[in-house]
mmCIF file with all atom_site columns, C-alpha atoms and ligand atoms in Angstrom:
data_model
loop_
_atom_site.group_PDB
_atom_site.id
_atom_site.type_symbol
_atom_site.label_atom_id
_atom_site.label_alt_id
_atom_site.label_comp_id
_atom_site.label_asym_id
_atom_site.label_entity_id
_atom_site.label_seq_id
_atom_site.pdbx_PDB_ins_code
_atom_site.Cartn_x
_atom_site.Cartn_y
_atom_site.Cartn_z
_atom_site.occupancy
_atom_site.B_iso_or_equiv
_atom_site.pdbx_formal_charge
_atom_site.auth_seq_id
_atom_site.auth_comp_id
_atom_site.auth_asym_id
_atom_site.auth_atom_id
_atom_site.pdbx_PDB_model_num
ATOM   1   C CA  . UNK Y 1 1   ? 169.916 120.050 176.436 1.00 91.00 ? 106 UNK Y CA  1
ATOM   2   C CA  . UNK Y 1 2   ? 166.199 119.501 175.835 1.00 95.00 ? 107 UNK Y CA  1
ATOM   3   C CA  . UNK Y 1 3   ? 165.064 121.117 172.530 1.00 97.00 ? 108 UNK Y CA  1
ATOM   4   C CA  . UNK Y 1 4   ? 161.410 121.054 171.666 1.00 98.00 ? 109 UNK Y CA  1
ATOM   5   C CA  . UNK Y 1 5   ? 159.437 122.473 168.424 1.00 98.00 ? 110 UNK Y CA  1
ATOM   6   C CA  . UNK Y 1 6   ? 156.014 124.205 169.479 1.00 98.00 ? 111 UNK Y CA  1
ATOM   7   C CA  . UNK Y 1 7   ? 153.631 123.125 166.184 1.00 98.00 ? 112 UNK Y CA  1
ATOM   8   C CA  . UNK Y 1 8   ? 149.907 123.961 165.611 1.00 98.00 ? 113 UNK Y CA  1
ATOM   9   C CA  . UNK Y 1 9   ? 148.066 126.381 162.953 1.00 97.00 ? 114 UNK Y CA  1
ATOM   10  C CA  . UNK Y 1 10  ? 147.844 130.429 163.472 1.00 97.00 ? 115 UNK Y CA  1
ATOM   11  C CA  . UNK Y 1 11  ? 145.753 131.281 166.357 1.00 95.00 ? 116 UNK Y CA  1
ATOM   12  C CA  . UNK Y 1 12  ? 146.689 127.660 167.925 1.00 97.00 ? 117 UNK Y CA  1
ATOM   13  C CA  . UNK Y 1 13  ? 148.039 129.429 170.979 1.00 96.00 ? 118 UNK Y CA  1
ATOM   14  C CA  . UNK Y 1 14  ? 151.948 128.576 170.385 1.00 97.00 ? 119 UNK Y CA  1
ATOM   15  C CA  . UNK Y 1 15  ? 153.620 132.212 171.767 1.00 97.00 ? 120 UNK Y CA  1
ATOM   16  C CA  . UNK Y 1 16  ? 151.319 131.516 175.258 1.00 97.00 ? 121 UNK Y CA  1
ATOM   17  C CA  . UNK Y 1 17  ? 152.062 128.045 175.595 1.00 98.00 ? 122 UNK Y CA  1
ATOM   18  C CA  . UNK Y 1 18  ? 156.014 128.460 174.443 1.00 98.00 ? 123 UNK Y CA  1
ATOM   19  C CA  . UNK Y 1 19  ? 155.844 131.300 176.943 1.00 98.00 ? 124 UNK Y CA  1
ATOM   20  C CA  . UNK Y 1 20  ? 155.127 129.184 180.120 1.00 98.00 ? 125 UNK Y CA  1
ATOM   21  C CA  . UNK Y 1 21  ? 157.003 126.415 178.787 1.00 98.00 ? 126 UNK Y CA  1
ATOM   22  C CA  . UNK Y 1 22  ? 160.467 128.618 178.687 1.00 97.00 ? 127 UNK Y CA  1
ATOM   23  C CA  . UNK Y 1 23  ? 159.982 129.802 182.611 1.00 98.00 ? 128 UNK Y CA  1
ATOM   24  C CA  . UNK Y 1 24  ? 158.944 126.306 183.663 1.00 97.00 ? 129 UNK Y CA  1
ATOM   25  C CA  . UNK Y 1 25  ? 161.543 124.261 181.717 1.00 97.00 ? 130 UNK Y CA  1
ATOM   26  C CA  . UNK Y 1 26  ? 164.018 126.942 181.345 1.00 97.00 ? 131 UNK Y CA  1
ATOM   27  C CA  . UNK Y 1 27  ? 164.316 126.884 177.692 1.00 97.00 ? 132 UNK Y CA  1
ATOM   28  C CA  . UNK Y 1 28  ? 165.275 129.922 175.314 1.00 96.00 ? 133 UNK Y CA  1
ATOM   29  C CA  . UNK Y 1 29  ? 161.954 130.960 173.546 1.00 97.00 ? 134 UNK Y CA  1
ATOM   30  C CA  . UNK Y 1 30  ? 162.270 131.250 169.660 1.00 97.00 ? 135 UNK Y CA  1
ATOM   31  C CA  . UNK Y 1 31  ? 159.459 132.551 167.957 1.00 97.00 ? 136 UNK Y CA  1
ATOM   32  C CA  . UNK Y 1 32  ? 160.002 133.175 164.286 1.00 98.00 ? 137 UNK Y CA  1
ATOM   33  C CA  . UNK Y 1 33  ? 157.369 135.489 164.010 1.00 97.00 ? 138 UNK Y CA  1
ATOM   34  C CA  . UNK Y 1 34  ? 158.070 137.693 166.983 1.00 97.00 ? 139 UNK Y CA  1
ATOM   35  C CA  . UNK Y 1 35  ? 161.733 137.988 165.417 1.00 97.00 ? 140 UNK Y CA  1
ATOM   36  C CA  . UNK Y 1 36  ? 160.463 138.998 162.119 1.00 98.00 ? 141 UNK Y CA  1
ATOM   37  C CA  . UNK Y 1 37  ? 157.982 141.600 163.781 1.00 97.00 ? 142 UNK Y CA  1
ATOM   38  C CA  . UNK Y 1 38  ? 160.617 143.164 165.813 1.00 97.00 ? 143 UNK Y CA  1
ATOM   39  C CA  . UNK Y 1 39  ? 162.651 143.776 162.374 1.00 97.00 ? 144 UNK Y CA  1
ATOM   40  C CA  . UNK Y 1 40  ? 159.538 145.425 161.217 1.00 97.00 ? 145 UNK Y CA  1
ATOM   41  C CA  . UNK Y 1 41  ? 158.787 147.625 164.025 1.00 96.00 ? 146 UNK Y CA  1
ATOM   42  C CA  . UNK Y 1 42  ? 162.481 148.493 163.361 1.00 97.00 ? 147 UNK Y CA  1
ATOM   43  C CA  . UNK Y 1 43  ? 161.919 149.037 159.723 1.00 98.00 ? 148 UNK Y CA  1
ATOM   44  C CA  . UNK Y 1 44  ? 165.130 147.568 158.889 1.00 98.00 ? 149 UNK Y CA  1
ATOM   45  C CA  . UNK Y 1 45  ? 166.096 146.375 155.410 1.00 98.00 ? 150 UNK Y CA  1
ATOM   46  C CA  . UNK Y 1 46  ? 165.180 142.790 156.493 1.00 97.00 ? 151 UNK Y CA  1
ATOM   47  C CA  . UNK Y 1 47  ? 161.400 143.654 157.761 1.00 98.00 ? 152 UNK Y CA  1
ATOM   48  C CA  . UNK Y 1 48  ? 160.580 145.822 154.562 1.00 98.00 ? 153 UNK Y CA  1
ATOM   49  C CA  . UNK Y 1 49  ? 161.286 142.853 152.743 1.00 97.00 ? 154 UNK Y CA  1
ATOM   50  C CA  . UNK Y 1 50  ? 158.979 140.636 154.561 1.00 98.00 ? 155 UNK Y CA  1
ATOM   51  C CA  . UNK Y 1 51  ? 156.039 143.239 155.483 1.00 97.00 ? 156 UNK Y CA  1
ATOM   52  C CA  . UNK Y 1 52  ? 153.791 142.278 152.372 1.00 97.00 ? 157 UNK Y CA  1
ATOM   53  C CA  . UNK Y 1 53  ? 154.578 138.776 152.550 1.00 98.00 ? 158 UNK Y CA  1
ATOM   54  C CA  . UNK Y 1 54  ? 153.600 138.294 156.549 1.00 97.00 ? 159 UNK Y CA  1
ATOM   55  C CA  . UNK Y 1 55  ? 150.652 141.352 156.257 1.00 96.00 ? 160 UNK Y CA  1
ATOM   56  C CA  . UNK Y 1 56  ? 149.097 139.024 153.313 1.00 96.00 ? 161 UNK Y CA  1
ATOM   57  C CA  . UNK Y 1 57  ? 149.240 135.998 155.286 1.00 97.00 ? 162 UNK Y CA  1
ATOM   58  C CA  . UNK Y 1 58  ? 151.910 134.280 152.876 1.00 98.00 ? 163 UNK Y CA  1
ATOM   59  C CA  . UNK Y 1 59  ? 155.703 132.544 154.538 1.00 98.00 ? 164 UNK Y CA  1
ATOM   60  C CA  . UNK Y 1 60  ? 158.424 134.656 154.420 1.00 98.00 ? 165 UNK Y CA  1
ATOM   61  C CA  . UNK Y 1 61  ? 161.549 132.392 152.273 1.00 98.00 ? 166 UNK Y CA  1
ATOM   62  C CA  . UNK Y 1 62  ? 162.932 129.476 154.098 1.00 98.00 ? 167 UNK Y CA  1
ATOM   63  C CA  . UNK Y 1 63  ? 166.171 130.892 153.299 1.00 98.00 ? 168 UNK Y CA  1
ATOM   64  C CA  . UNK Y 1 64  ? 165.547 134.100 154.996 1.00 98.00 ? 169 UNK Y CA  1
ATOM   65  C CA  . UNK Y 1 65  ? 164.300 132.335 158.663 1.00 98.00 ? 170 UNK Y CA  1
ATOM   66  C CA  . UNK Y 1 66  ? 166.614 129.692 158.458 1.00 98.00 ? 171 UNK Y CA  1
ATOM   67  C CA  . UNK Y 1 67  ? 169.367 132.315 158.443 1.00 97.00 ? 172 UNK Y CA  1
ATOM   68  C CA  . UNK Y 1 68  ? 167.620 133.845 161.466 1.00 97.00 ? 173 UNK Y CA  1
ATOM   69  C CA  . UNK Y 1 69  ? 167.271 130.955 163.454 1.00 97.00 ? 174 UNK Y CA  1
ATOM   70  C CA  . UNK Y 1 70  ? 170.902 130.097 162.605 1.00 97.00 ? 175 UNK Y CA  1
ATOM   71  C CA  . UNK Y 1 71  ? 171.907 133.209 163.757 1.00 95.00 ? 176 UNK Y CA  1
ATOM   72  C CA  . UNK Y 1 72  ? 169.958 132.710 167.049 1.00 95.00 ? 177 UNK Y CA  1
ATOM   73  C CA  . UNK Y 1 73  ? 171.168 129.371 167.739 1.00 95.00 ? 178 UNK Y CA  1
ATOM   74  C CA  . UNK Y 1 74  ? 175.407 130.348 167.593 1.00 91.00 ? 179 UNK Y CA  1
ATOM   75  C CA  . UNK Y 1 75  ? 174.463 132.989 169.909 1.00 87.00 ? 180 UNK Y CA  1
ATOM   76  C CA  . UNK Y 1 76  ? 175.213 132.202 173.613 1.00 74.00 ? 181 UNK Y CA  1
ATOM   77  C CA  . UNK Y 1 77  ? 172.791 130.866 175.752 1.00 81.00 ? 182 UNK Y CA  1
ATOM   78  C CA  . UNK Y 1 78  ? 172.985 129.655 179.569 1.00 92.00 ? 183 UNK Y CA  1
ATOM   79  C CA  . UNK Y 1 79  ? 169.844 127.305 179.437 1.00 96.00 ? 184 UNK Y CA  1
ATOM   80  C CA  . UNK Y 1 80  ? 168.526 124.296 179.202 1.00 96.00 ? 185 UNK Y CA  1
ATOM   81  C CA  . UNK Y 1 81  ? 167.802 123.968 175.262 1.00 96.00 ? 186 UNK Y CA  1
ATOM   82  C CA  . UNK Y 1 82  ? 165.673 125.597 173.070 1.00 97.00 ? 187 UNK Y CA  1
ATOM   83  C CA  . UNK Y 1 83  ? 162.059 126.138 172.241 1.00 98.00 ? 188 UNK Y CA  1
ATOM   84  C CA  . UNK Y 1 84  ? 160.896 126.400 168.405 1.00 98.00 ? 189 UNK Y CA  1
ATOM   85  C CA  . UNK Y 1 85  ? 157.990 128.498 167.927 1.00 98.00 ? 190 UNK Y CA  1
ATOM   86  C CA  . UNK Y 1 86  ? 156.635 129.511 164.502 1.00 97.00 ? 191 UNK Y CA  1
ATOM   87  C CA  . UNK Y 1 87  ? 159.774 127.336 163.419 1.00 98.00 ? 192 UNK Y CA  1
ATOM   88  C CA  . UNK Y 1 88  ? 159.763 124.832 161.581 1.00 98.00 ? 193 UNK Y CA  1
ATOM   89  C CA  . UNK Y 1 89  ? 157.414 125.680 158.925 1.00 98.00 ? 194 UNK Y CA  1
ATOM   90  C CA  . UNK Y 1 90  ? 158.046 123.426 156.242 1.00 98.00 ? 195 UNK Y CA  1
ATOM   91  C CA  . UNK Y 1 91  ? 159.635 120.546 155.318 1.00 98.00 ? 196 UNK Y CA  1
ATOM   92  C CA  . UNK Y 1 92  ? 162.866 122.237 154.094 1.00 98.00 ? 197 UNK Y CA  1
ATOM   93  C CA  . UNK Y 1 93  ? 162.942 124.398 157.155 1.00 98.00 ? 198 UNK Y CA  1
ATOM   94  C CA  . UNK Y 1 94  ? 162.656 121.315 158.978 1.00 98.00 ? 199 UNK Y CA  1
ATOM   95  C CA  . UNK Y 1 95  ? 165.707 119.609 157.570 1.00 98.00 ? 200 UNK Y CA  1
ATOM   96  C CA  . UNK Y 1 96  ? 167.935 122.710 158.052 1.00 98.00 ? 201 UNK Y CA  1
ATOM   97  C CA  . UNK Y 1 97  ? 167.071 122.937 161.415 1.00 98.00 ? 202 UNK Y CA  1
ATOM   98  C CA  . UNK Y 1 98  ? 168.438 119.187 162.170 1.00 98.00 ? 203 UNK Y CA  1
ATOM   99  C CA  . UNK Y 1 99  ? 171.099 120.219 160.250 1.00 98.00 ? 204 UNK Y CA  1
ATOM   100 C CA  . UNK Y 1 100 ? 172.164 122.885 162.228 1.00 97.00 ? 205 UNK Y CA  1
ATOM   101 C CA  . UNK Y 1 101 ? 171.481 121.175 165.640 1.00 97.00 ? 206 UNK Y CA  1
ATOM   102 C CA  . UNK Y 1 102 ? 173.582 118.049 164.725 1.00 97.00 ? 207 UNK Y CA  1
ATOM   103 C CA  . UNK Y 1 103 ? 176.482 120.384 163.802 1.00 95.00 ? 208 UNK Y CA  1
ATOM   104 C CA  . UNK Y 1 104 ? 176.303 121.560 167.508 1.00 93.00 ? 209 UNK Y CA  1
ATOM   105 C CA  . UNK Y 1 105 ? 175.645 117.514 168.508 1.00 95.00 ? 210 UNK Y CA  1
ATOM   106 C CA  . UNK Y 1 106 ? 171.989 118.480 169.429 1.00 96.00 ? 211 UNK Y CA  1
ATOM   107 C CA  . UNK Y 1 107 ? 168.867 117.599 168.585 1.00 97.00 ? 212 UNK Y CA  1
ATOM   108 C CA  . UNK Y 1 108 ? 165.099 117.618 169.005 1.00 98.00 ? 213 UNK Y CA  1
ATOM   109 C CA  . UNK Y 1 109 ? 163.713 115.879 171.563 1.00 98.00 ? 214 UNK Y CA  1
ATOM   110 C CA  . UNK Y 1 110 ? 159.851 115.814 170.444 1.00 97.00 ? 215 UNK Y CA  1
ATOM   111 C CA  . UNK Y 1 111 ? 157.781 117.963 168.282 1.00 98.00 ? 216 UNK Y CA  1
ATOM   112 C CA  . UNK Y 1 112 ? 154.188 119.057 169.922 1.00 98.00 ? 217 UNK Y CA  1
ATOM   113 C CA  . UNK Y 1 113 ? 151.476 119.864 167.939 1.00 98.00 ? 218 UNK Y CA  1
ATOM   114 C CA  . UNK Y 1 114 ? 148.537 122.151 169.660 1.00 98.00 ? 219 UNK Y CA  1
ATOM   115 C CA  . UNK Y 1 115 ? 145.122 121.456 168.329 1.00 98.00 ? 220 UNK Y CA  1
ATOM   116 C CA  . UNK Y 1 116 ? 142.286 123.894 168.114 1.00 97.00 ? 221 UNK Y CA  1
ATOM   117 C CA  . UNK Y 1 117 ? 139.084 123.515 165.537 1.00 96.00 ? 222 UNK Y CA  1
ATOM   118 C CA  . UNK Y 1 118 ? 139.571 125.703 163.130 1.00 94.00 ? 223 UNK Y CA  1
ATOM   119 C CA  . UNK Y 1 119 ? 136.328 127.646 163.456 1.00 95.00 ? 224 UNK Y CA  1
ATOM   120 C CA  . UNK Y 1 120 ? 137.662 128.729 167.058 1.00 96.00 ? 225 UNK Y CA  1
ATOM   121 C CA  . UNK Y 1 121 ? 140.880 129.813 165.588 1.00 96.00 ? 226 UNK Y CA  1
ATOM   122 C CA  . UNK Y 1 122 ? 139.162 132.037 163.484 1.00 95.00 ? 227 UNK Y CA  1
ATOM   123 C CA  . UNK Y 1 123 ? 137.217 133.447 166.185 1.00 95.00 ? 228 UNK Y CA  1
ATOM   124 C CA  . UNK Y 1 124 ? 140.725 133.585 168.536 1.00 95.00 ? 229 UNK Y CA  1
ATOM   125 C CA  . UNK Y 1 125 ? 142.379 135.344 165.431 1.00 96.00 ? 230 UNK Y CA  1
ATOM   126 C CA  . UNK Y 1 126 ? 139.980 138.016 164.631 1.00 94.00 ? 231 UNK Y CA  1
ATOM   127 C CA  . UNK Y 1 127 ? 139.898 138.870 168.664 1.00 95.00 ? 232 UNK Y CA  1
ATOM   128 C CA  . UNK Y 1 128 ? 143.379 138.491 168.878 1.00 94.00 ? 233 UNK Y CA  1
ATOM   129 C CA  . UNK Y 1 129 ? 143.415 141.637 166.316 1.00 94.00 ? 234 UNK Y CA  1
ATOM   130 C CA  . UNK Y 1 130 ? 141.219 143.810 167.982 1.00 93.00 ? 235 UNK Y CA  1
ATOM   131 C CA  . UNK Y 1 131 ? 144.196 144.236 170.592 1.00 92.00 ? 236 UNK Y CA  1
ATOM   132 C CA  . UNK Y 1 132 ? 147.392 143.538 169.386 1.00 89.00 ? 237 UNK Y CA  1
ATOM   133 C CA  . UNK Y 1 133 ? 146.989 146.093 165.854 1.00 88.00 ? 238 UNK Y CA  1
ATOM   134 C CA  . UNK Y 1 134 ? 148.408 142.938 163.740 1.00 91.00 ? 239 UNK Y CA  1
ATOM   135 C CA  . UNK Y 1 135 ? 147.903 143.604 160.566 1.00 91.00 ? 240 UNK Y CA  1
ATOM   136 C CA  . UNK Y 1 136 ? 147.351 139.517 159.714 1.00 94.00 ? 241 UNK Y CA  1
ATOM   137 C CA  . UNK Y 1 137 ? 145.296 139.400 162.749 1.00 95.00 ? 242 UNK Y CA  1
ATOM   138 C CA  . UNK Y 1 138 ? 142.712 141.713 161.405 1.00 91.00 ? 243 UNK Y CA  1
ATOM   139 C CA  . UNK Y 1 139 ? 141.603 140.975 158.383 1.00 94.00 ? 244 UNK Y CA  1
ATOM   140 C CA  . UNK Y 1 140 ? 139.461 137.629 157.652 1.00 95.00 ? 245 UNK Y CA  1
ATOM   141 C CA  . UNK Y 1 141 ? 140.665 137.147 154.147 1.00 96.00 ? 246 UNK Y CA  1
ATOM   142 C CA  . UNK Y 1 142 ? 144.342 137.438 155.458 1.00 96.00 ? 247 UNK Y CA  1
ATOM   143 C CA  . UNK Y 1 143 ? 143.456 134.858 158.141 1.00 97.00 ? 248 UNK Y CA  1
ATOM   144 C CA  . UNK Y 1 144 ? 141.956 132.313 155.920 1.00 96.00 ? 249 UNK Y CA  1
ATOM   145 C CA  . UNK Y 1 145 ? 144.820 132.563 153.487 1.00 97.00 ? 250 UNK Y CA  1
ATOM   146 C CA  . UNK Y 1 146 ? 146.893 131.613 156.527 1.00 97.00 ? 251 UNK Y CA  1
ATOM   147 C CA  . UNK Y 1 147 ? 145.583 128.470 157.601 1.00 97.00 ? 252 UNK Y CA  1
ATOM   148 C CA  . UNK Y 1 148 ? 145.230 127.271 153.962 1.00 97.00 ? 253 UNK Y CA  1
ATOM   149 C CA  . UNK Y 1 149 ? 149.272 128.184 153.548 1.00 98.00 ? 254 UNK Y CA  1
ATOM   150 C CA  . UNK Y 1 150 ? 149.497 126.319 157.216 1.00 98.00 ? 255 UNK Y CA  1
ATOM   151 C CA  . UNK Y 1 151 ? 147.597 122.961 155.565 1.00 97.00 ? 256 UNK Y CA  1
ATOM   152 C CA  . UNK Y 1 152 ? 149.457 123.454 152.331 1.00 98.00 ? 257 UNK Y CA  1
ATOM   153 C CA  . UNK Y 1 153 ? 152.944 123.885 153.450 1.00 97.00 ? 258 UNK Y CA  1
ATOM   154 C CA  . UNK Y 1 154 ? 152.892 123.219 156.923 1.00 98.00 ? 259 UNK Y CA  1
ATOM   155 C CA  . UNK Y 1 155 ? 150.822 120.637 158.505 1.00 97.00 ? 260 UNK Y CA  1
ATOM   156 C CA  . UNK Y 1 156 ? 153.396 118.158 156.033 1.00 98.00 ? 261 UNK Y CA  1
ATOM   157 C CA  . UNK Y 1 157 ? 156.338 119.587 158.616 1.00 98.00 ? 262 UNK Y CA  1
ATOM   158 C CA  . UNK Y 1 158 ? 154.197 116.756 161.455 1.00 98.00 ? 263 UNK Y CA  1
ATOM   159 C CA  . UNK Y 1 159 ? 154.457 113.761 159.171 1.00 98.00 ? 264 UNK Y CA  1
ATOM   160 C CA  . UNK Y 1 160 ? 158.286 114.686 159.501 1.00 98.00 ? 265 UNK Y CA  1
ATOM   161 C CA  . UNK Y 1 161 ? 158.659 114.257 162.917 1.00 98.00 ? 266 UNK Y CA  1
ATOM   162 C CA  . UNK Y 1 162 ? 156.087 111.474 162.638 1.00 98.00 ? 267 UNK Y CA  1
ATOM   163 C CA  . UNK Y 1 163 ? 158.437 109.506 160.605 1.00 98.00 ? 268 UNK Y CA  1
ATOM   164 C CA  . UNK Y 1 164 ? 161.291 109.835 163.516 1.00 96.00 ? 269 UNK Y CA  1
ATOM   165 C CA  . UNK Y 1 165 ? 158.618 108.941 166.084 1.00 96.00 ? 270 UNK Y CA  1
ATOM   166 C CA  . UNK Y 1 166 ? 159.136 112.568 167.708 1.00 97.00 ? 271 UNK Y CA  1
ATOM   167 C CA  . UNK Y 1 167 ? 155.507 113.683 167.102 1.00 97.00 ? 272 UNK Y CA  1
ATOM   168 C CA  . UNK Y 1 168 ? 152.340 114.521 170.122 1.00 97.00 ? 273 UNK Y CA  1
ATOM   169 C CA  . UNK Y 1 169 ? 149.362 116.048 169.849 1.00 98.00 ? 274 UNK Y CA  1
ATOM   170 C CA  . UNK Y 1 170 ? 146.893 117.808 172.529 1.00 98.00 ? 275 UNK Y CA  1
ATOM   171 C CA  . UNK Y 1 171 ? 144.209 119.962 172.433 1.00 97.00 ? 276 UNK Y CA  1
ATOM   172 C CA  . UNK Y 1 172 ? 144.357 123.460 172.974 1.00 97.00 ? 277 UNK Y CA  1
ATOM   173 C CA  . UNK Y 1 173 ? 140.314 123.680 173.186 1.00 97.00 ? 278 UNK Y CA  1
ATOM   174 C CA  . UNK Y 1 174 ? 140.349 123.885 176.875 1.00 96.00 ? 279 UNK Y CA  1
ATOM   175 C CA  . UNK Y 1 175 ? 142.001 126.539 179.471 1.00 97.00 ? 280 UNK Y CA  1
ATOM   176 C CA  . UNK Y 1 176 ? 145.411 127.648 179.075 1.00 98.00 ? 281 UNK Y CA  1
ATOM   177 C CA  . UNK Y 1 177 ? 146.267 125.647 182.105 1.00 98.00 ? 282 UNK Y CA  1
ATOM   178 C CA  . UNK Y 1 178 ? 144.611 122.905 181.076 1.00 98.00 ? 283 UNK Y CA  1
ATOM   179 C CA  . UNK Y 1 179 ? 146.491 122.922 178.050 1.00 98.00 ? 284 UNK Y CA  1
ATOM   180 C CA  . UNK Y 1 180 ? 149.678 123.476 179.391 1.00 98.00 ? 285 UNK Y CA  1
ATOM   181 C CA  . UNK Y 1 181 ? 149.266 120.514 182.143 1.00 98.00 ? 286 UNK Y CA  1
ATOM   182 C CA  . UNK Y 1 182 ? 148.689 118.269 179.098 1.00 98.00 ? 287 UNK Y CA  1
ATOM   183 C CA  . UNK Y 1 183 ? 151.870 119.445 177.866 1.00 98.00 ? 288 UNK Y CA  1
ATOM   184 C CA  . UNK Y 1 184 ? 153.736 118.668 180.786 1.00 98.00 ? 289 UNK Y CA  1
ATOM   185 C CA  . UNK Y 1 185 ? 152.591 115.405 180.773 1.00 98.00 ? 290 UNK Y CA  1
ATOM   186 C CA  . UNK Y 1 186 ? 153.493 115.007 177.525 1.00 97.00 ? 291 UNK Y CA  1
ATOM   187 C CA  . UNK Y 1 187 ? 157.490 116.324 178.388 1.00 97.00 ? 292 UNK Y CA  1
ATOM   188 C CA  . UNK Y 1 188 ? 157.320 114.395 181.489 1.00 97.00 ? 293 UNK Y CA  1
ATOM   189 C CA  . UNK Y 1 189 ? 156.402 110.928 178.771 1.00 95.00 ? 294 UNK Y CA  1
ATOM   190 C CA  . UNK Y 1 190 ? 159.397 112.316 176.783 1.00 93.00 ? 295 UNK Y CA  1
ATOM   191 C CA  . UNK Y 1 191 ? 161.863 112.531 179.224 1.00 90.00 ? 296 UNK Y CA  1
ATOM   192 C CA  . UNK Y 1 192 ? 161.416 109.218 181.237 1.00 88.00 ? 297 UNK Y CA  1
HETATM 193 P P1  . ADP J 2 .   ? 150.841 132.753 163.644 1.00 59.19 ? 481 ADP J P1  1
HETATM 194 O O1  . ADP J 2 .   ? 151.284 131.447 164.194 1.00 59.19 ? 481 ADP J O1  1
HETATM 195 O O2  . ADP J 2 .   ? 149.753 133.373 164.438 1.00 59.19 ? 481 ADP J O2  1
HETATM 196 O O3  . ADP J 2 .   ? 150.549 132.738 162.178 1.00 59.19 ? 481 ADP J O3  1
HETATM 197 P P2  . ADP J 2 .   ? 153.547 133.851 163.774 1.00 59.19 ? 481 ADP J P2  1
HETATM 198 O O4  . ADP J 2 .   ? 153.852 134.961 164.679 1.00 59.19 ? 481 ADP J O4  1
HETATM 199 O O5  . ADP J 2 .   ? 154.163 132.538 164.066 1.00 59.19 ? 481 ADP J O5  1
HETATM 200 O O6  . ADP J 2 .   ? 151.968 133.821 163.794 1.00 59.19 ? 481 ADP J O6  1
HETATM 201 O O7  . ADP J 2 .   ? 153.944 134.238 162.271 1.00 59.19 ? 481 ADP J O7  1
HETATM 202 C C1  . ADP J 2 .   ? 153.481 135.413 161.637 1.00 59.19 ? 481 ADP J C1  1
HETATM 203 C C2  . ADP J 2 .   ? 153.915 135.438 160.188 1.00 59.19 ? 481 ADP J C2  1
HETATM 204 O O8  . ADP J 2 .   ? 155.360 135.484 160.104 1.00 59.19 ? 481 ADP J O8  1
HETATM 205 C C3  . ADP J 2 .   ? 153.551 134.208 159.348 1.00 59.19 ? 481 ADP J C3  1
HETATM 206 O O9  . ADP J 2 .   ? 152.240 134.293 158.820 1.00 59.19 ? 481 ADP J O9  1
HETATM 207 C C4  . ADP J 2 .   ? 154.626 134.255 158.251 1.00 59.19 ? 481 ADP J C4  1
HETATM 208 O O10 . ADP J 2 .   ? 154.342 135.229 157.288 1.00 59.19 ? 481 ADP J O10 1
HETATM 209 C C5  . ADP J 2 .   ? 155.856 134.733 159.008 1.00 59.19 ? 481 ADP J C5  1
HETATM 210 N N1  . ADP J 2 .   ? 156.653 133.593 159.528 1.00 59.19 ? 481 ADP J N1  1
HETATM 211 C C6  . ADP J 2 .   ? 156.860 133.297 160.841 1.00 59.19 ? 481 ADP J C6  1
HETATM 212 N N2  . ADP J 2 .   ? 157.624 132.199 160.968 1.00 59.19 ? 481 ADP J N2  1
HETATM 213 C C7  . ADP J 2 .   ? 157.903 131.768 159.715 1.00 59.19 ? 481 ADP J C7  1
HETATM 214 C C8  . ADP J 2 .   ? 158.623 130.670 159.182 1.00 59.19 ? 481 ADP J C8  1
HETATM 215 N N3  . ADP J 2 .   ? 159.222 129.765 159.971 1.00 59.19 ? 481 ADP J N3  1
HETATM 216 N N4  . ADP J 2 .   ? 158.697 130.549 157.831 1.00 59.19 ? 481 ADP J N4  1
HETATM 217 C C9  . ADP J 2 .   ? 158.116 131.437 157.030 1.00 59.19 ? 481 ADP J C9  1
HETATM 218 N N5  . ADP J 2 .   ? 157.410 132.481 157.458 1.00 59.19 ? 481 ADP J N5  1
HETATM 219 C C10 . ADP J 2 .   ? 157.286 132.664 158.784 1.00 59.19 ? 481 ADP J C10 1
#
């Protein structure tokens, strides 16, 4: 099994790059966010009770997506290992996700971090609105309030996996298939 956490701020491009990575790896795509959308599209009890936490740019509780992702992970799956997107997003989701790996003798391989300047992920944000109706996506106050809760309570989630030497970094300024050769390159260093 080959488990790998997809890290970067909002608008970093995770859900594309995860995306390619799943078909070309075969790895079960986990995106936090897309689960928590899907309950509110729903409008079960669970995505009322995160709607004005995710539409003002704030995390939803640790408790709540760890319980998710827990979920997710007992559930059967016939591939190759997981992919973490949106997930971990702090430090104490970050522990309980080891947690829950090393009680099914897994764990993660590396932790890549996708970097983009954060003027352009502004720019990608506020586009990315304009056709996908997201509420966060659409609103520049909303936006900004989500990479200062990313540098806050987030970007401390890469000195984790810095510390158990499971940490890269690329840039995710170029093409998508620019970025996602650098990525490969950067599995391809993992695994050998
Ligand atoms: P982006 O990376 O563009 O911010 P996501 O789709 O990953 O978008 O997440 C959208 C929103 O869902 C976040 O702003 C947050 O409110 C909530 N969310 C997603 N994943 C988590 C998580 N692991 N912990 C807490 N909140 C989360």
């Amino acid at each position: 099994m080959f488990n790998i956490v997809l890290f970067g701020p909002p608008g970093a491009g995770k859900g594309t790059q995860a995306a390619k990575m799943a078909a070309e790896y075969n790895l079960t795509h986990l995106s936090t966010g897309d689960i928590l959308r899907e309950e509110m599209k729903r409008n079960s009890p669970l995505g009322q009770q995160v709607k004005a936490l995710i539409d003002g740019g704030e995390l939803v509780p640790d408790a709540t997506v760890i319980k998710l992702i827990g979920e997710k992970l007992k559930s059967a799956h016939n591939t190759d290992g997981f992919i973490f997107d949106g997930f971990p997003r702090t430090v104490e989701q970050a522990k309980a996700l080891d947690e829950m790996l090393a009680g099914q003798n897994l764990e993660i391989a590396s932790m890549i971090t996708l970097e983009v300047e954060e003027n352009e992920l502004v720019a990608r944000l506020m586009l990315r609105g304009e056709s996908s109706g997201r509420a966060d996506d659409s609103n520049i106050e909303v936006i900004k309030n989500r990479i200062k809760v990313y540098n806050q309570q987030t970007a401390p989630v890469a000195e984790y996996y810095r510390q158990q030497q499971k940490h890269a970094a690329v840039s995710n300024m170029g093409t998508i298939d620019q970025t996602f050769a650098l990525i490969a390159a950067e599995i391809q260093r993992i695994n050998s």
